[in-house]
Amino acid sequence: MAVGGHGGRTRDTVPYVPSSPQQVANTLALLRGRSGKTVDLGSGDGRIVVEAYKQGLRPAVGFELNPWLWHLSNYRAWKAGYHGKVSFLKKDLWKVNLSDCYNVIVFLAPSVKPPLAAKLLAELPDEARVVAGRFPFPSWTPTTTHGQGLDQVWAYDMKEVRRAAQSHAEGSPV
Ligand SMILES: C[S@@+](CC[C@H](N)C(=O)[O-])C[C@H]1O[C@@H](n2cnc3c(N)ncnc32)[C@H](O)[C@@H]1O
């Protein structure tokens, strides 16, 4: 199962690969104690969003284009007793404005990371934290990381990402 994104170009197709329990736990460990709107971009069967809500990250929202996975997510939320509490939106993540999101979870293919980095830089507030699973953002330096091998996740604080981008731009020859 796969959904094309960012204009539907084939190279940006992101297949459905659900996170393992350890990947979910590591992701939420890097968001512990935080507040504000939490989103999973490409939320699959909703496992991360439901667990985020359970751990107090609210509102918790998943964006998922695949209708089967969207139904499965709502079933998962209902089964957990969170029907009407977590939200799953059948929306293209590239078309959603993220300016009110403070915790952003990204388990997506490496090919979408560069355009996604540009979108996150343009839209997220300075206080936002992005947690990436499976593949880090190639051009960003993580604030912290957790886990090893396939379970490793990376956290990026937008203020630091922007500061690094700015000093890199200032240091670059014109
Ligand atoms: C690798 S899976 C991750 C699922 C979930 N986040 C998890 O970790 O269990 C990526 C998901 O992104 C969804 N997806 C891909 N492109 C999308 C888009 N443009 N908008 C919304 N969802 C998308 C896919 O359907 C798939 O379910």
Coordinates of C-alpha atoms and ligand atoms in Angstrom, one line a residue:
M1 CA 0.0 0.0 0.0
A2 CA 1.5 3.3 -0.9
V3 CA 0.4 6.9 -1.4
G4 CA 2.2 9.4 -3.6
G5 CA 2.8 12.8 -2.2
H6 CA 4.1 16.3 -3.0
G7 CA 2.5 16.6 -6.4
G8 CA 2.2 12.9 -6.8
R9 CA 5.7 12.4 -8.2
T10 CA 6.6 8.7 -8.1
R11 CA 9.9 9.3 -6.3
D12 CA 7.9 10.7 -3.4
T13 CA 5.7 7.7 -2.9
V14 CA 5.7 6.6 0.7
P15 CA 4.7 3.0 1.4
Y16 CA 2.8 2.0 4.6
V17 CA 5.2 0.5 7.0
P18 CA 3.9 0.6 10.6
S19 CA 6.2 1.6 13.4
S20 CA 7.3 -1.2 15.8
P21 CA 6.3 -0.9 19.5
Q22 CA 9.9 0.1 20.3
Q23 CA 9.9 2.8 17.6
V24 CA 6.7 4.2 19.0
A25 CA 8.1 4.2 22.5
N26 CA 11.3 5.9 21.5
T27 CA 9.4 8.6 19.6
L28 CA 7.2 9.4 22.5
A29 CA 10.2 9.4 24.9
L30 CA 11.6 12.3 22.9
L31 CA 8.3 14.2 23.3
R32 CA 7.8 13.4 27.0
G33 CA 6.8 16.5 29.1
R34 CA 5.9 18.5 26.0
S35 CA 2.6 20.1 25.2
G36 CA 0.7 21.5 22.2
K37 CA -0.8 20.0 19.1
T38 CA 0.9 16.8 18.1
V39 CA 0.7 15.4 14.6
D40 CA 1.8 12.3 12.8
L41 CA 2.4 13.1 9.1
G42 CA 1.3 10.0 7.3
S43 CA -0.3 8.3 10.3
G44 CA -0.8 4.8 8.9
D45 CA -3.1 2.8 11.2
G46 CA -3.0 5.5 13.9
R47 CA -0.8 3.6 16.4
I48 CA 1.4 6.6 17.2
V49 CA -1.4 9.1 17.5
V50 CA -3.4 6.9 19.8
E51 CA -0.3 6.3 22.0
A52 CA 0.6 10.0 22.0
Y53 CA -2.9 10.9 23.2
K54 CA -2.7 8.2 25.9
Q55 CA 0.6 9.8 27.1
G56 CA -1.0 13.2 27.4
L57 CA 0.0 14.8 24.1
R58 CA -3.2 16.7 23.1
P59 CA -4.7 17.4 20.7
A60 CA -3.3 14.4 18.8
V61 CA -3.9 14.4 15.1
G62 CA -3.0 12.0 12.3
F63 CA -3.0 12.9 8.6
E64 CA -3.5 9.9 6.3
L65 CA -4.5 9.8 2.7
N66 CA -5.1 6.0 2.4
P67 CA -8.9 5.5 3.2
W68 CA -8.4 1.9 4.5
L69 CA -5.7 3.1 6.9
W70 CA -7.9 6.0 7.9
H71 CA -10.8 3.6 8.8
L72 CA -8.4 1.4 10.6
S73 CA -7.1 4.4 12.6
N74 CA -10.6 5.3 13.7
Y75 CA -11.3 1.7 14.7
R76 CA -8.1 1.7 16.8
A77 CA -9.1 4.9 18.5
W78 CA -12.6 3.6 19.2
K79 CA -11.2 0.3 20.6
A80 CA -8.8 2.3 22.9
G81 CA -11.8 4.3 24.2
Y82 CA -10.6 7.5 22.5
H83 CA -13.3 7.9 19.8
G84 CA -14.0 11.6 19.3
K85 CA -10.8 12.5 21.3
V86 CA -8.1 11.8 18.8
S87 CA -8.5 13.0 15.2
F88 CA -7.6 11.3 11.9
L89 CA -7.9 13.6 8.9
K90 CA -8.0 12.1 5.4
K91 CA -5.7 14.9 4.1
D92 CA -2.6 15.2 2.0
L93 CA 0.2 16.1 4.4
W94 CA 1.7 18.4 1.7
K95 CA -1.5 20.5 1.7
V96 CA -1.9 20.9 5.5
N97 CA -0.6 24.1 7.1
L98 CA 1.5 23.1 10.1
S99 CA 1.9 26.5 11.7
D100 CA 0.0 25.5 14.9
C101 CA 1.9 22.2 15.4
Y102 CA 4.4 21.8 18.3
N103 CA 5.2 18.1 18.1
V104 CA 5.6 16.7 14.6
I105 CA 6.2 13.0 14.0
V106 CA 7.6 11.8 10.7
F107 CA 8.1 8.2 9.6
L108 CA 8.5 8.8 5.9
A109 CA 10.8 7.7 3.1
P110 CA 14.2 9.4 2.6
S111 CA 13.2 10.8 -0.7
V112 CA 10.6 13.1 0.8
K113 CA 12.9 14.5 3.5
P114 CA 14.4 17.4 1.6
P115 CA 11.1 18.9 0.4
L116 CA 9.5 18.1 3.8
A117 CA 12.4 19.9 5.6
A118 CA 11.6 23.0 3.5
K119 CA 8.0 22.8 4.4
L120 CA 8.7 22.4 8.1
L121 CA 11.2 25.3 8.1
A122 CA 8.6 27.5 6.4
E123 CA 5.7 26.7 8.6
L124 CA 6.5 25.4 12.1
P125 CA 6.8 27.7 15.1
D126 CA 10.3 28.1 16.7
E127 CA 9.1 26.0 19.7
A128 CA 8.2 23.0 17.6
R129 CA 10.0 19.7 17.9
V130 CA 10.2 17.3 15.0
V131 CA 10.8 13.6 15.7
A132 CA 11.9 11.5 12.7
G133 CA 12.0 7.7 12.7
R134 CA 14.0 5.3 10.5
F135 CA 15.8 8.0 8.5
P136 CA 17.2 11.3 9.9
F137 CA 16.8 14.6 8.0
P138 CA 20.1 14.6 6.0
S139 CA 20.7 18.4 6.2
W140 CA 19.7 18.9 9.9
T141 CA 21.6 18.3 13.1
P142 CA 19.5 16.5 15.7
T143 CA 19.1 18.1 19.1
T144 CA 19.0 14.6 20.6
T145 CA 18.5 11.0 19.5
H146 CA 17.2 7.8 21.2
G147 CA 17.4 4.1 20.4
Q148 CA 19.6 2.2 18.1
G149 CA 19.5 0.5 14.7
L150 CA 16.1 0.3 13.2
D151 CA 14.6 1.7 16.4
Q152 CA 16.6 4.9 16.4
V153 CA 14.7 8.2 16.3
W154 CA 16.0 11.8 16.0
A155 CA 14.6 14.9 17.5
Y156 CA 15.0 18.4 16.0
D157 CA 14.1 21.6 17.8
M158 CA 13.1 24.1 15.1
K159 CA 14.8 27.1 16.8
E160 CA 18.2 25.2 16.7
V161 CA 17.6 24.1 13.1
R162 CA 16.9 27.7 12.0
R163 CA 19.9 29.0 13.9
A164 CA 22.1 26.5 12.2
A165 CA 20.6 27.3 8.8
Q166 CA 21.2 31.0 9.4
S167 CA 24.8 30.7 10.5
H168 CA 25.5 28.4 7.6
A169 CA 24.0 30.9 5.2
E170 CA 26.0 33.7 6.8
G171 CA 29.2 31.7 6.6
S172 CA 28.7 30.7 3.0
P173 CA 30.6 32.6 0.3
V174 CA 28.3 34.8 -1.8
Ligands
LIG1 C1 5.9 4.6 6.7 S1 4.2 4.8 6.9 C2 4.1 5.3 8.6 C3 2.8 5.1 9.3 C4 2.8 5.6 10.8 N1 3.3 6.9 10.9 C5 3.6 4.7 11.7 O1 4.8 5.1 11.9 O2 3.1 3.6 12.1 C6 3.8 6.2 6.0 C7 2.4 6.6 5.8 O3 2.3 7.8 5.2 C8 1.1 7.8 4.4 N2 1.2 8.9 3.4 C9 2.1 8.9 2.3 N3 2.0 10.0 1.6 C10 1.0 10.8 2.3 C11 0.5 12.1 2.0 N4 0.9 12.8 1.0 N5 -0.5 12.5 2.9 C12 -0.9 11.8 3.9 N6 -0.4 10.5 4.2 C13 0.6 10.0 3.4 C14 1.1 6.4 3.8 O4 -0.2 6.0 3.3 C15 1.6 5.6 5.0 O5 0.5 5.1 5.8

